[in-house]
CSV table of C-alpha atoms in Angstrom, one decimal:
chain,number,residue,atom,x,y,z
A,1370,MET,CA,7.2,-8.6,33.6
A,1371,SER,CA,3.7,-9.0,35.5
A,1372,ASP,CA,2.3,-7.2,33.5
A,1373,PHE,CA,3.5,-9.1,30.6
A,1374,LEU,CA,2.4,-12.5,32.3
A,1375,GLN,CA,-0.9,-11.3,32.2
A,1376,GLY,CA,-1.3,-9.9,28.6
A,1377,PHE,CA,0.4,-13.3,27.6
A,1378,SER,CA,-2.3,-15.7,30.1
A,1379,MET,CA,-5.0,-13.6,27.7
A,1380,VAL,CA,-4.6,-15.1,24.6
A,1381,ALA,CA,-2.7,-18.1,25.5
A,1382,ASN,CA,-5.8,-20.2,24.4
A,1383,VAL,CA,-6.9,-22.1,21.4
A,1384,SER,CA,-9.8,-19.5,21.1
A,1385,THR,CA,-7.3,-16.5,20.4
A,1386,VAL,CA,-4.8,-18.8,18.1
A,1387,PHE,CA,-7.9,-19.9,16.1
A,1388,TRP,CA,-9.8,-16.9,15.2
A,1389,CYS,CA,-5.9,-15.5,14.2
A,1390,ALA,CA,-5.6,-18.5,12.1
A,1391,PHE,CA,-9.6,-17.4,10.8
A,1392,GLY,CA,-8.4,-14.2,10.6
A,1393,SER,CA,-5.4,-14.4,8.3
A,1394,VAL,CA,-7.3,-16.6,5.7
A,1395,LEU,CA,-9.6,-14.1,5.0
A,1396,GLY,CA,-7.0,-11.8,5.5
A,1397,ILE,CA,-5.1,-13.1,2.9
A,1398,ILE,CA,-8.5,-13.6,0.2
A,1399,LEU,CA,-9.4,-10.1,0.6
A,1400,GLY,CA,-6.5,-8.7,-0.1
A,1401,ALA,CA,-6.1,-11.3,-3.2
A,1402,LEU,CA,-9.0,-9.9,-4.4
A,1403,PRO,CA,-9.1,-6.9,-6.6
A,1404,GLY,CA,-11.6,-3.9,-4.0
A,1405,LEU,CA,-11.8,-6.0,-0.8
A,1406,THR,CA,-9.2,-4.0,1.0
A,1407,ALA,CA,-8.0,-4.7,4.7
A,1408,THR,CA,-10.4,-1.7,5.4
A,1409,MET,CA,-13.5,-3.3,4.4
A,1410,GLY,CA,-12.3,-6.7,6.1
A,1411,ILE,CA,-12.1,-5.2,9.6
A,1412,ALA,CA,-15.4,-3.4,9.4
A,1413,LEU,CA,-16.7,-6.9,8.3
A,1414,VAL,CA,-15.7,-9.0,11.4
A,1415,ILE,CA,-16.2,-6.1,14.1
A,1416,PRO,CA,-19.3,-8.0,14.9
A,1417,ILE,CA,-17.7,-11.2,15.3
A,1418,SER,CA,-14.4,-9.7,18.0
A,1419,TYR,CA,-17.5,-8.1,19.9
A,1420,ASN,CA,-18.9,-11.6,20.9
A,1421,LEU,CA,-16.0,-13.5,21.2
A,1422,PRO,CA,-14.6,-14.5,24.5
A,1423,ASN,CA,-12.4,-11.7,25.6
A,1424,THR,CA,-11.5,-8.3,23.7
A,1425,ALA,CA,-7.7,-9.7,23.2
A,1426,THR,CA,-9.3,-12.3,21.1
A,1427,GLY,CA,-11.1,-10.1,19.2
A,1428,ILE,CA,-8.4,-7.7,18.7
A,1429,GLY,CA,-6.6,-10.6,17.3
A,1430,LEU,CA,-8.8,-11.7,15.0
A,1431,LEU,CA,-8.8,-8.0,14.1
A,1432,LEU,CA,-5.5,-8.0,13.6
A,1433,ALA,CA,-5.2,-11.0,11.7
A,1434,VAL,CA,-7.5,-9.6,8.8
A,1435,TYR,CA,-4.9,-6.4,8.8
A,1436,CYS,CA,-2.0,-8.5,8.4
A,1437,GLY,CA,-3.4,-10.8,5.6
A,1438,ALA,CA,-4.7,-8.4,3.4
A,1439,VAL,CA,-1.7,-6.6,3.6
A,1440,CYS,CA,-0.2,-9.8,2.6
A,1441,GLY,CA,-2.3,-11.3,0.0
A,1442,ALA,CA,-2.6,-8.0,-2.5
A,1443,SER,CA,1.1,-9.1,-3.5
A,1444,ILE,CA,-0.4,-12.1,-5.2
A,1445,PRO,CA,-2.3,-10.9,-7.9
A,1446,ALA,CA,0.2,-7.7,-8.7
A,1447,ILE,CA,2.6,-10.9,-9.0
A,1448,LEU,CA,0.9,-13.7,-10.9
A,1449,LEU,CA,-1.5,-11.2,-12.8
A,1450,GLY,CA,-0.4,-7.9,-12.6
A,1451,ILE,CA,-3.0,-6.9,-10.8
A,1452,PRO,CA,-2.3,-5.4,-7.3
A,1453,GLY,CA,-5.1,-6.5,-5.1
A,1454,ASN,CA,-4.8,-2.9,-3.1
A,1455,PRO,CA,-3.1,0.3,-3.5
A,1456,ASN,CA,0.1,-1.5,-1.1
A,1457,ALA,CA,0.5,-3.2,-4.0
A,1458,ILE,CA,1.3,-1.1,-6.8
A,1459,ALA,CA,5.0,-1.0,-6.6
A,1460,THR,CA,5.4,-4.6,-6.4
A,1461,THR,CA,3.8,-4.8,-9.9
A,1462,ASP,CA,6.3,-4.4,-12.6
A,1463,ASP,CA,9.2,-6.8,-10.8
A,1464,GLY,CA,6.6,-9.4,-9.5
A,1465,GLN,CA,4.5,-10.0,-13.2
A,1466,GLU,CA,8.1,-9.9,-14.7
A,1467,MET,CA,9.4,-12.3,-12.5
A,1468,THR,CA,6.6,-14.6,-13.6
A,1469,ARG,CA,6.7,-13.8,-17.3
A,1470,LYS,CA,10.2,-15.6,-16.5
A,1471,GLY,CA,9.2,-18.5,-15.0
A,1472,LEU,CA,10.0,-17.2,-11.2
A,1473,ALA,CA,6.7,-17.1,-10.2
A,1474,GLY,CA,7.4,-19.4,-7.0
A,1475,GLN,CA,10.4,-17.4,-6.4
A,1476,ALA,CA,8.9,-14.1,-6.2
A,1477,LEU,CA,6.0,-15.7,-4.1
A,1478,GLY,CA,8.1,-16.4,-1.9
A,1479,GLY,CA,10.7,-13.3,-1.8
A,1480,ALA,CA,7.4,-11.1,-1.1
A,1481,ILE,CA,6.4,-13.3,1.8
A,1482,ILE,CA,9.9,-13.3,3.3
A,1483,ALA,CA,9.6,-10.0,2.7
A,1484,SER,CA,6.2,-9.6,4.3
A,1485,MET,CA,7.3,-11.4,7.5
A,1486,ILE,CA,10.3,-9.0,8.1
A,1487,GLY,CA,8.6,-5.8,7.9
A,1488,GLY,CA,5.5,-6.5,10.1
A,1489,LEU,CA,7.9,-8.6,12.5
A,1490,GLY,CA,10.7,-6.2,12.3
A,1491,SER,CA,7.9,-2.8,12.6
A,1492,GLU,CA,6.5,-4.7,15.8
A,1493,VAL,CA,9.9,-4.0,17.5
A,1494,PHE,CA,9.5,-0.9,16.5
A,1495,LEU,CA,6.1,-0.8,18.1
A,1496,ILE,CA,7.3,-2.4,21.3
A,1497,PHE,CA,10.3,-0.3,21.8
A,1498,PHE,CA,9.9,2.4,20.1
A,1499,SER,CA,6.3,3.2,20.4
A,1500,PRO,CA,6.1,6.3,23.4
A,1501,LEU,CA,9.2,8.0,21.2
A,1502,ILE,CA,7.7,7.9,17.8
A,1503,ALA,CA,4.3,8.6,19.0
A,1504,HIS,CA,5.9,11.7,20.5
A,1505,MET,CA,7.6,12.1,16.8
A,1506,THR,CA,4.3,12.3,14.8
A,1507,LEU,CA,2.6,15.0,16.9
A,1508,ALA,CA,5.5,17.4,15.3
A,1509,PHE,CA,3.6,16.8,11.5
A,1510,GLY,CA,1.0,19.4,11.5
A,1511,PRO,CA,0.0,20.7,8.1
A,1512,ALA,CA,3.1,22.0,6.7
A,1513,GLU,CA,4.9,19.0,7.2
A,1514,LYS,CA,2.6,17.0,6.0
A,1515,THR,CA,2.1,19.5,2.6
A,1516,THR,CA,6.5,18.8,2.0
A,1517,LEU,CA,5.7,15.1,2.8
A,1518,ALA,CA,3.5,15.0,-0.2
A,1519,LEU,CA,6.1,16.7,-2.2
A,1520,VAL,CA,8.0,14.0,-1.8
A,1521,GLY,CA,5.9,11.8,-3.0
A,1522,ILE,CA,5.2,13.7,-6.0
A,1523,VAL,CA,9.0,14.2,-6.9
A,1524,ILE,CA,8.7,10.4,-6.9
A,1525,ILE,CA,6.7,10.8,-9.8
A,1526,ALA,CA,9.4,11.7,-12.2
A,1527,ALA,CA,11.8,8.2,-10.5
A,1528,VAL,CA,8.6,5.3,-11.3
A,1529,SER,CA,8.1,7.2,-14.8
A,1530,GLY,CA,10.7,5.0,-16.6
A,1531,LYS,CA,12.6,6.0,-19.4
A,1532,ASP,CA,10.3,9.5,-20.5
A,1533,ILE,CA,10.0,11.7,-17.2
A,1534,LEU,CA,7.5,14.1,-19.7
A,1535,LYS,CA,5.3,11.1,-19.9
A,1536,GLY,CA,5.2,10.0,-16.3
A,1537,LEU,CA,4.7,13.8,-15.2
A,1538,LEU,CA,1.9,14.6,-17.7
A,1539,MET,CA,0.5,11.4,-16.0
A,1540,GLY,CA,1.0,12.6,-12.5
A,1541,ALA,CA,-0.6,15.9,-13.3
A,1542,LEU,CA,-3.5,13.5,-15.0
A,1543,GLY,CA,-3.8,12.0,-11.7
A,1544,PHE,CA,-3.7,15.5,-10.2
A,1545,ILE,CA,-6.7,16.5,-11.5
A,1546,PHE,CA,-8.6,13.2,-11.2
A,1547,ALA,CA,-7.8,14.1,-7.4
A,1548,PHE,CA,-9.2,17.9,-7.5
A,1549,LEU,CA,-12.7,16.5,-8.7
A,1550,GLY,CA,-15.0,16.8,-5.9
A,1551,LYS,CA,-16.0,18.7,-2.9
A,1552,ASP,CA,-13.2,21.1,-1.7
A,1553,PRO,CA,-11.7,20.4,1.3
A,1554,VAL,CA,-11.8,23.7,3.4
A,1555,SER,CA,-15.1,25.4,1.9
A,1556,GLY,CA,-17.0,22.4,0.8
A,1557,VAL,CA,-18.0,24.2,-3.1
A,1558,VAL,CA,-18.5,21.1,-5.4
A,1559,ARG,CA,-15.5,21.3,-8.1
A,1560,ILE,CA,-17.0,19.2,-10.8
A,1561,PRO,CA,-18.3,19.9,-14.9
A,1562,PHE,CA,-22.4,20.9,-14.3
A,1563,ALA,CA,-22.2,21.2,-11.2
A,1564,ALA,CA,-25.8,22.5,-11.2
A,1565,LEU,CA,-27.0,19.5,-12.8
A,1566,LEU,CA,-24.3,16.8,-10.9
A,1567,ARG,CA,-24.2,18.2,-7.4
A,1568,GLN,CA,-26.5,15.6,-6.2
A,1569,THR,CA,-24.7,12.7,-7.4
A,1570,PRO,CA,-21.9,10.3,-6.4
A,1571,LEU,CA,-19.5,12.7,-8.9
A,1572,ALA,CA,-20.1,15.1,-6.3
A,1573,ASN,CA,-17.7,13.2,-4.0
A,1574,GLY,CA,-14.9,12.5,-6.4
A,1575,PHE,CA,-13.3,9.3,-7.8
A,1576,ASP,CA,-13.2,6.5,-5.2
A,1577,LEU,CA,-9.6,5.4,-4.6
A,1578,THR,CA,-10.3,1.2,-5.0
A,1579,SER,CA,-12.2,1.7,-7.7
A,1580,THR,CA,-9.8,3.5,-9.8
A,1581,LEU,CA,-6.6,1.7,-9.1
A,1582,ILE,CA,-9.7,-1.4,-9.7
A,1583,GLY,CA,-10.0,0.4,-13.3
A,1584,LEU,CA,-6.6,1.3,-13.7
A,1585,TYR,CA,-5.3,-2.3,-13.3
A,1586,GLY,CA,-7.5,-4.9,-13.3
A,1587,VAL,CA,-10.3,-3.9,-16.3
A,1588,SER,CA,-7.8,-2.6,-17.8
A,1589,GLN,CA,-5.5,-5.6,-18.3
A,1590,VAL,CA,-8.5,-7.6,-19.4
A,1591,PHE,CA,-9.1,-5.0,-22.1
A,1592,GLY,CA,-5.4,-5.2,-23.0
A,1593,GLU,CA,-5.8,-9.1,-23.2
A,1594,LEU,CA,-8.9,-9.5,-25.3
A,1595,PRO,CA,-6.6,-9.6,-28.7
A,1596,ASN,CA,-4.8,-12.5,-26.7
A,1597,LEU,CA,-7.7,-14.5,-26.0
A,1598,ARG,CA,-7.4,-16.6,-29.1
A,1599,LYS,CA,-4.0,-17.6,-29.3
A,1600,PRO,CA,-2.9,-20.6,-27.1
A,1601,GLN,CA,-2.5,-20.9,-23.2
A,1602,ASN,CA,1.1,-21.0,-22.3
A,1603,THR,CA,1.4,-23.6,-20.0
A,1604,ASN,CA,4.7,-23.4,-18.9
A,1605,ILE,CA,5.4,-20.4,-16.8
A,1606,ALA,CA,3.6,-21.5,-13.9
A,1607,SER,CA,5.3,-24.7,-13.8
A,1608,ASN,CA,8.4,-23.4,-14.2
A,1609,ILE,CA,8.2,-21.2,-10.7
A,1610,GLY,CA,11.6,-22.2,-9.6
A,1611,HIS,CA,12.9,-22.1,-6.0
A,1612,ILE,CA,10.7,-20.4,-3.7
A,1613,PHE,CA,13.1,-19.5,-0.8
A,1614,PRO,CA,15.3,-17.1,-2.4
A,1615,PRO,CA,19.0,-18.0,-1.8
A,1616,LEU,CA,19.9,-16.7,1.8
A,1617,LYS,CA,22.8,-14.8,0.5
A,1618,LYS,CA,20.8,-13.1,-1.9
A,1619,ILE,CA,19.0,-12.3,1.0
A,1620,LEU,CA,21.8,-11.3,2.7
A,1621,SER,CA,23.1,-8.6,0.3
A,1622,MET,CA,19.9,-6.9,0.4
A,1623,TRP,CA,20.3,-6.0,3.7
A,1624,LYS,CA,20.7,-2.1,3.4
A,1625,ILE,CA,17.2,-2.1,1.0
A,1626,ILE,CA,15.6,-4.2,3.7
A,1627,LEU,CA,16.5,-1.9,6.9
A,1628,SER,CA,15.8,1.2,4.6
A,1629,SER,CA,12.4,-0.3,3.8
A,1630,LEU,CA,11.9,-1.1,7.2
A,1631,GLY,CA,12.3,2.4,8.5
A,1632,ILE,CA,10.2,4.0,5.4
A,1633,GLY,CA,7.3,1.5,6.1
A,1634,THR,CA,7.4,2.5,10.3
A,1635,LEU,CA,7.8,5.9,10.2
A,1636,ILE,CA,5.3,6.7,7.1
A,1637,GLY,CA,2.5,4.2,8.9
A,1638,ALA,CA,3.5,6.3,11.8
A,1639,ILE,CA,2.3,9.5,10.6
A,1640,PRO,CA,-1.4,9.5,10.3
A,1641,GLY,CA,-3.1,10.0,7.1
A,1642,THR,CA,-0.1,8.6,4.8
A,1643,GLY,CA,-0.3,5.1,4.9
A,1644,ALA,CA,1.4,2.3,2.4
A,1645,SER,CA,0.8,4.0,-0.8
A,1646,ILE,CA,3.7,6.6,-0.4
A,1647,ALA,CA,5.9,4.5,1.7
A,1648,VAL,CA,6.3,1.5,-1.0
A,1649,PHE,CA,7.3,4.3,-3.5
A,1650,MET,CA,9.6,5.2,-1.2
A,1651,ALA,CA,10.8,1.9,-0.4
A,1652,ARG,CA,11.1,1.7,-4.5
A,1653,ASN,CA,13.1,4.6,-4.9
A,1654,ALA,CA,15.7,4.1,-1.8
A,1655,ALA,CA,16.0,0.5,-3.0
A,1656,CYS,CA,16.9,1.8,-6.7
A,1657,GLY,CA,19.3,3.9,-5.1
A,1658,ILE,CA,21.6,1.3,-3.1
A,1659,ALA,CA,21.2,-1.1,-5.8
A,1660,LYS,CA,23.0,1.8,-7.8
A,1661,ALA,CA,25.8,2.0,-5.6
A,1662,SER,CA,26.5,-1.4,-5.1
A,1663,ASP,CA,28.7,-1.6,-8.4
A,1664,GLY,CA,26.5,-4.1,-10.2
A,1665,LYS,CA,26.3,-6.7,-6.3
A,1666,LEU,CA,22.2,-6.1,-6.9
A,1667,ASP,CA,19.6,-5.6,-9.4
A,1668,MET,CA,18.1,-3.0,-10.2
A,1669,PRO,CA,14.4,-2.7,-9.4
A,1670,GLY,CA,12.7,-2.5,-12.3
A,1671,SER,CA,14.3,-5.3,-14.3
A,1672,GLY,CA,12.5,-8.6,-13.0
A,1673,CYS,CA,14.4,-8.6,-10.1
A,1674,LEU,CA,14.0,-9.6,-6.0
A,1675,GLU,CA,15.3,-6.4,-5.1
A,1676,GLY,CA,12.0,-4.8,-6.6
A,1677,VAL,CA,10.1,-7.1,-4.4
A,1678,PHE,CA,11.5,-7.5,-1.2
A,1679,ALA,CA,11.9,-3.3,-1.0
A,1680,PRO,CA,7.9,-2.5,-1.4
A,1681,GLU,CA,6.2,-5.8,0.7
A,1682,VAL,CA,8.9,-5.1,3.4
A,1683,ALA,CA,7.9,-1.4,3.4
A,1684,ASN,CA,4.2,-2.0,3.1
A,1685,ASN,CA,3.8,-4.5,6.1
A,1686,ALA,CA,5.9,-2.8,8.6
A,1687,VAL,CA,3.4,0.2,7.5
A,1688,THR,CA,1.2,-2.1,9.9
A,1689,GLY,CA,3.0,-2.0,12.9
A,1690,GLY,CA,3.9,1.6,12.3
A,1691,ALA,CA,0.1,2.6,11.6
A,1692,LEU,CA,-0.8,0.9,15.4
A,1693,ILE,CA,1.8,3.4,17.2
A,1694,PRO,CA,-0.3,6.6,16.5
A,1695,ALA,CA,-3.3,4.5,16.6
A,1696,LEU,CA,-2.6,3.0,20.5
A,1697,ALA,CA,-0.8,5.7,22.2
A,1698,LEU,CA,-2.8,8.9,20.6
A,1699,GLY,CA,-5.9,7.3,19.3
A,1700,ILE,CA,-4.9,8.8,16.4
A,1701,PRO,CA,-5.2,6.5,13.2
A,1702,GLY,CA,-2.5,5.6,10.7
A,1703,ASP,CA,-4.9,5.0,8.1
A,1704,SER,CA,-7.6,3.4,7.2
A,1705,ALA,CA,-7.5,0.3,8.4
A,1706,THR,CA,-6.9,1.2,12.2
A,1707,ALA,CA,-9.2,4.1,12.2
A,1708,VAL,CA,-11.7,1.0,11.2
A,1709,LEU,CA,-9.6,-1.0,14.3
A,1710,ILE,CA,-9.5,2.1,17.2
A,1711,GLY,CA,-13.9,2.1,16.5
A,1712,ALA,CA,-13.6,-1.7,17.1
A,1713,LEU,CA,-11.2,-0.9,20.3
A,1714,MET,CA,-13.9,2.0,21.5
A,1715,ILE,CA,-17.0,-0.7,21.1
A,1716,ASN,CA,-15.6,-3.1,23.2
A,1717,GLY,CA,-14.8,-0.1,25.7
A,1718,ILE,CA,-11.3,0.6,25.7
A,1719,ALA,CA,-10.1,4.4,24.6
A,1720,PRO,CA,-6.6,3.9,22.6
A,1721,GLY,CA,-4.5,7.1,24.0
A,1722,PHE,CA,-1.4,7.3,27.1
A,1723,ALA,CA,-4.0,6.3,29.2
A,1724,LEU,CA,-4.2,3.1,26.9
A,1725,PHE,CA,-0.2,2.6,28.2
A,1726,SER,CA,-0.6,3.9,31.8
A,1727,GLN,CA,-3.8,2.2,33.1
A,1728,ASN,CA,-3.9,-0.9,30.8
A,1729,MET,CA,-0.6,-2.2,29.9
A,1730,PRO,CA,-1.9,-5.8,30.0
A,1731,LEU,CA,-4.2,-5.0,27.1
A,1732,VAL,CA,-1.2,-3.7,25.8
A,1733,TYR,CA,0.9,-6.9,25.7
A,1734,SER,CA,-2.1,-9.0,24.6
A,1735,ILE,CA,-2.0,-6.5,21.2
A,1736,PHE,CA,1.5,-7.0,20.7
A,1737,VAL,CA,1.3,-10.8,21.3
A,1738,THR,CA,-1.7,-11.3,18.7
A,1739,LEU,CA,0.3,-9.2,16.0
A,1740,PHE,CA,3.1,-11.5,16.4
A,1741,ILE,CA,0.8,-14.7,16.0
A,1742,SER,CA,-1.0,-12.7,13.1
A,1743,ASN,CA,2.3,-12.6,11.2
A,1744,ILE,CA,3.3,-15.9,11.9
A,1745,PHE,CA,0.3,-17.1,10.3
A,1746,MET,CA,0.2,-14.4,7.5
A,1747,GLY,CA,3.5,-15.9,6.3
A,1748,LEU,CA,2.5,-19.6,7.2
A,1749,PHE,CA,-0.7,-19.9,5.6
A,1750,GLN,CA,0.9,-18.0,2.7
A,1751,LEU,CA,3.9,-20.6,2.7
A,1752,ALA,CA,0.9,-23.0,2.1
A,1753,GLY,CA,0.0,-21.9,-0.5
A,1754,VAL,CA,2.9,-21.4,-2.9
A,1755,HIS,CA,2.9,-24.0,-5.2
A,1756,LEU,CA,-1.1,-23.6,-5.5
A,1757,TYR,CA,-1.2,-19.8,-6.0
A,1758,PRO,CA,0.3,-20.2,-9.6
A,1759,LYS,CA,-1.9,-22.7,-10.7
A,1760,VAL,CA,-3.8,-19.3,-11.4
A,1761,LEU,CA,-1.8,-19.1,-15.0
A,1762,LEU,CA,-2.8,-22.8,-15.9
A,1763,ILE,CA,-6.5,-21.0,-16.2
A,1764,SER,CA,-7.7,-20.3,-19.9
A,1765,GLN,CA,-8.0,-16.2,-20.2
A,1766,ARG,CA,-11.0,-17.3,-21.5
A,1767,VAL,CA,-12.3,-18.0,-18.1
A,1768,LEU,CA,-9.5,-15.8,-15.8
A,1769,MET,CA,-10.5,-13.0,-18.0
A,1770,PRO,CA,-14.3,-12.6,-17.1
A,1771,ILE,CA,-13.4,-13.9,-13.8
A,1772,VAL,CA,-11.7,-11.0,-13.3
A,1773,LEU,CA,-13.6,-8.4,-14.6
A,1774,ILE,CA,-16.9,-9.8,-12.8
A,1775,LEU,CA,-14.8,-9.8,-9.4
A,1776,SER,CA,-13.5,-6.1,-10.2
A,1777,PHE,CA,-17.2,-5.1,-10.4
A,1778,ILE,CA,-18.2,-7.0,-7.3
A,1779,GLY,CA,-15.2,-5.3,-5.6
A,1780,SER,CA,-16.6,-1.3,-7.2
A,1781,TYR,CA,-19.8,-2.4,-5.9
A,1782,ALA,CA,-19.1,-3.7,-2.5
A,1783,LEU,CA,-17.6,-0.3,-1.5
A,1784,ALA,CA,-20.8,1.7,-1.5
A,1785,GLY,CA,-22.1,-0.1,1.2
A,1786,SER,CA,-25.9,-0.4,0.6
A,1787,SER,CA,-26.1,2.8,-1.7
A,1788,ILE,CA,-27.0,1.6,-5.6
A,1789,SER,CA,-26.5,5.2,-6.8
A,1790,THR,CA,-22.8,4.9,-5.2
A,1791,GLY,CA,-21.9,1.4,-6.5
A,1792,LEU,CA,-23.4,1.7,-9.8
A,1793,PHE,CA,-21.0,4.5,-9.7
A,1794,ASN,CA,-18.0,3.0,-8.2
A,1795,ILE,CA,-18.6,0.4,-11.5
A,1796,GLY,CA,-18.6,2.8,-14.0
A,1797,THR,CA,-15.5,4.8,-12.8
A,1798,ALA,CA,-13.8,1.4,-12.8
A,1799,LEU,CA,-14.7,0.9,-16.4
A,1800,PHE,CA,-14.0,4.5,-17.2
A,1801,MET,CA,-9.8,3.8,-15.6
A,1802,GLY,CA,-10.0,0.5,-17.2
A,1803,LEU,CA,-10.4,2.3,-20.8
A,1804,VAL,CA,-7.2,5.3,-19.6
A,1805,GLY,CA,-5.4,2.3,-18.7
A,1806,TYR,CA,-5.4,0.3,-21.2
A,1807,THR,CA,-4.8,3.6,-23.6
A,1808,MET,CA,-2.3,4.9,-21.9
A,1809,LYS,CA,-0.9,1.1,-21.9
A,1810,LYS,CA,-1.1,0.9,-25.4
A,1811,HIS,CA,0.7,3.8,-26.2
A,1812,ASP,CA,4.0,3.3,-23.3
A,1813,TYR,CA,2.5,6.3,-21.0
A,1814,PRO,CA,2.8,4.5,-17.6
A,1815,VAL,CA,0.4,4.1,-15.2
A,1816,ALA,CA,1.7,4.5,-12.1
A,1817,PRO,CA,2.3,8.3,-11.9
A,1818,ILE,CA,-1.7,8.8,-12.5
A,1819,VAL,CA,-2.4,6.4,-8.9
A,1820,LEU,CA,0.4,8.4,-7.4
A,1821,GLY,CA,-0.9,11.6,-8.3
A,1822,LEU,CA,-4.4,10.8,-7.6
A,1823,ILE,CA,-3.1,10.0,-4.0
A,1824,LEU,CA,-1.0,12.5,-3.1
A,1825,GLY,CA,-2.9,15.2,-4.8
A,1826,GLY,CA,-5.7,15.8,-2.9
A,1827,MET,CA,-3.3,15.0,0.7
A,1828,PHE,CA,-1.3,18.2,-0.8
A,1829,GLU,CA,-4.1,20.3,-1.2
A,1830,GLU,CA,-5.4,20.0,1.9
A,1831,GLN,CA,-2.4,20.2,4.1
A,1832,PHE,CA,-0.9,23.2,2.1
A,1833,ARG,CA,-4.4,25.7,2.4
A,1834,LYS,CA,-5.1,23.8,6.0
A,1835,ALA,CA,-0.8,25.4,6.4
A,1836,MET,CA,-2.0,28.5,5.0
A,1837,LYS,CA,-5.0,29.3,7.0
A,1838,LEU,CA,-2.6,28.7,10.1
A,1839,GLY,CA,0.2,30.9,8.8
A,1840,ARG,CA,-2.1,33.6,7.8
A,1841,GLY,CA,-2.0,33.4,4.4
A,1842,THR,CA,2.4,33.8,4.3
A,1843,LEU,CA,4.4,30.2,4.1
A,1844,GLU,CA,6.1,31.1,7.6
A,1845,ARG,CA,5.3,27.5,9.1
A,1846,PHE,CA,7.3,26.0,5.8
A,1847,TYR,CA,10.6,28.0,6.0
A,1848,THR,CA,10.4,28.1,10.3
A,1849,SER,CA,10.2,23.8,10.4
A,1850,PRO,CA,12.9,21.3,10.4
A,1851,ILE,CA,11.2,18.9,9.3
A,1852,CYS,CA,10.1,20.6,6.4
A,1853,TRP,CA,13.5,21.5,5.4
A,1854,VAL,CA,14.2,17.6,6.3
A,1855,PHE,CA,11.7,16.9,3.4
A,1856,PHE,CA,12.8,19.8,1.3
A,1857,LEU,CA,16.1,18.9,1.0
A,1858,MET,CA,15.0,15.6,0.4
A,1859,SER,CA,12.9,16.4,-2.6
A,1860,VAL,CA,16.0,18.2,-4.3
A,1861,ALA,CA,18.2,15.1,-3.7
A,1862,ILE,CA,15.6,13.1,-5.3
A,1863,VAL,CA,15.6,15.1,-8.2
A,1864,ALA,CA,19.1,15.6,-8.5
A,1865,SER,CA,20.0,11.7,-8.6
A,1866,GLN,CA,17.6,11.7,-11.5
A,1867,ILE,CA,19.4,14.5,-13.2
A,1868,ILE,CA,22.6,13.1,-13.2
A,1869,SER,CA,21.2,9.6,-13.8
A,1870,HIS,CA,20.7,10.8,-17.2
A,1871,ILE,CA,22.9,12.8,-18.2
A,1872,LYS,CA,24.7,9.6,-17.7
A,1873,ALA,CA,22.7,7.3,-19.4
A,1874,ASN,CA,23.1,9.9,-22.5
A,1875,LYS,CA,27.0,10.0,-21.8
A,1876,LYS,CA,27.1,6.0,-22.4
A,1877,VAL,CA,24.6,6.3,-25.6
A,1878,PRO,CA,27.4,6.5,-28.5
A,1879,HIS,CA,26.6,9.2,-30.9
A,1880,ALA,CA,26.5,8.8,-34.6
């Protein structure tokens, strides 16, 4: 108890509260702007955090930026169909469909509530179960990560809409993009005309964030070009409806909330995975829960709160989950926590079991600042709910060029001081924008491309490591209980999709 009180006293001051509030606002803004990620935001404020009065306040600033950016990404996803970062990809479909129905406010309000549930819920896991979950994640070697990626690959079929073949083709295209660049094991450059282009940024492959900006942001601009001369619709933003979903509706989604919370926390606690996988797994689980509800719950994908709650709970639960290996083992759960670990080390703190055994007051101060950050995240988001839909009142002739400029600025900023890499990232965003526009125009889903790009590199790298450790055999795959769990999950997902399509075909009347 004395450790907790000492940790609480470290952050119970005006300075900590102010910097947590500042970090939340900054994070929300960064999350809402295409390409400006939580990782970038944390890196930008590290110099500020280092010069704050105490370490706990500096960490509070970093955590506030982290939480705000994850939640803020839902704003453009819901209002414009452009996710601020990969975490909000799965929110886009239902969020924008609700906006089209005049329910932008309810979608934003639902996303905020879901974000707070995910953030605070995962913190409960972080506080009470971090030693256990940290021990569990030690069991995830290359073979286990390979089969986890396999689960994600199978989910491609589930996010492909009515035409699974088109979805699988787009997933394969994502894999092709993922394999461009350097071989993860040998370092050999795998690009066309490697002898000529090996010294160019293409040798490192396509940047994920620039690809995402292109597929969702730039392609959206291209798609809106034919509509620039049409009259502006001024009714969508005004018909925002109720901000807070009915309490009865939220309670009816308790299974989806708990499922998404568990998935987000567990995936976040597995180093090297991240929210991009968690949101699709949560959405897929929500579809199964909705199917089994006998019509009591709406099906994600139809423009409903279920499709917003599931990914938003999951991606914010990842924040707490990712801190488990970061704090307990010194292993980053994702890129953002990797920067956080760097910030801790700059401040003279070595993450790991020694942190828990020798500096518990600081650990408790981190828990308290994470709680404060999640509260501020929700408050500042709620304060702007009535303002965010006003974005839709801006003329498309003004908004689309702004989106395009911000997309290019975000892509360029990712390169840091490298001009050539910055220009390459802009080119990547433009190229992927053309790809995304072409695919959307011919009714090919875009999400499987991103999922294939994310999972392709992870699957290849971990599979080859597992084969190397197994001396060229698959022994590690069929002797690991965790691998068998993931194998069975993959089979279950495929089986459910097949059964679903068989049932759907039976309902179609024959001529």
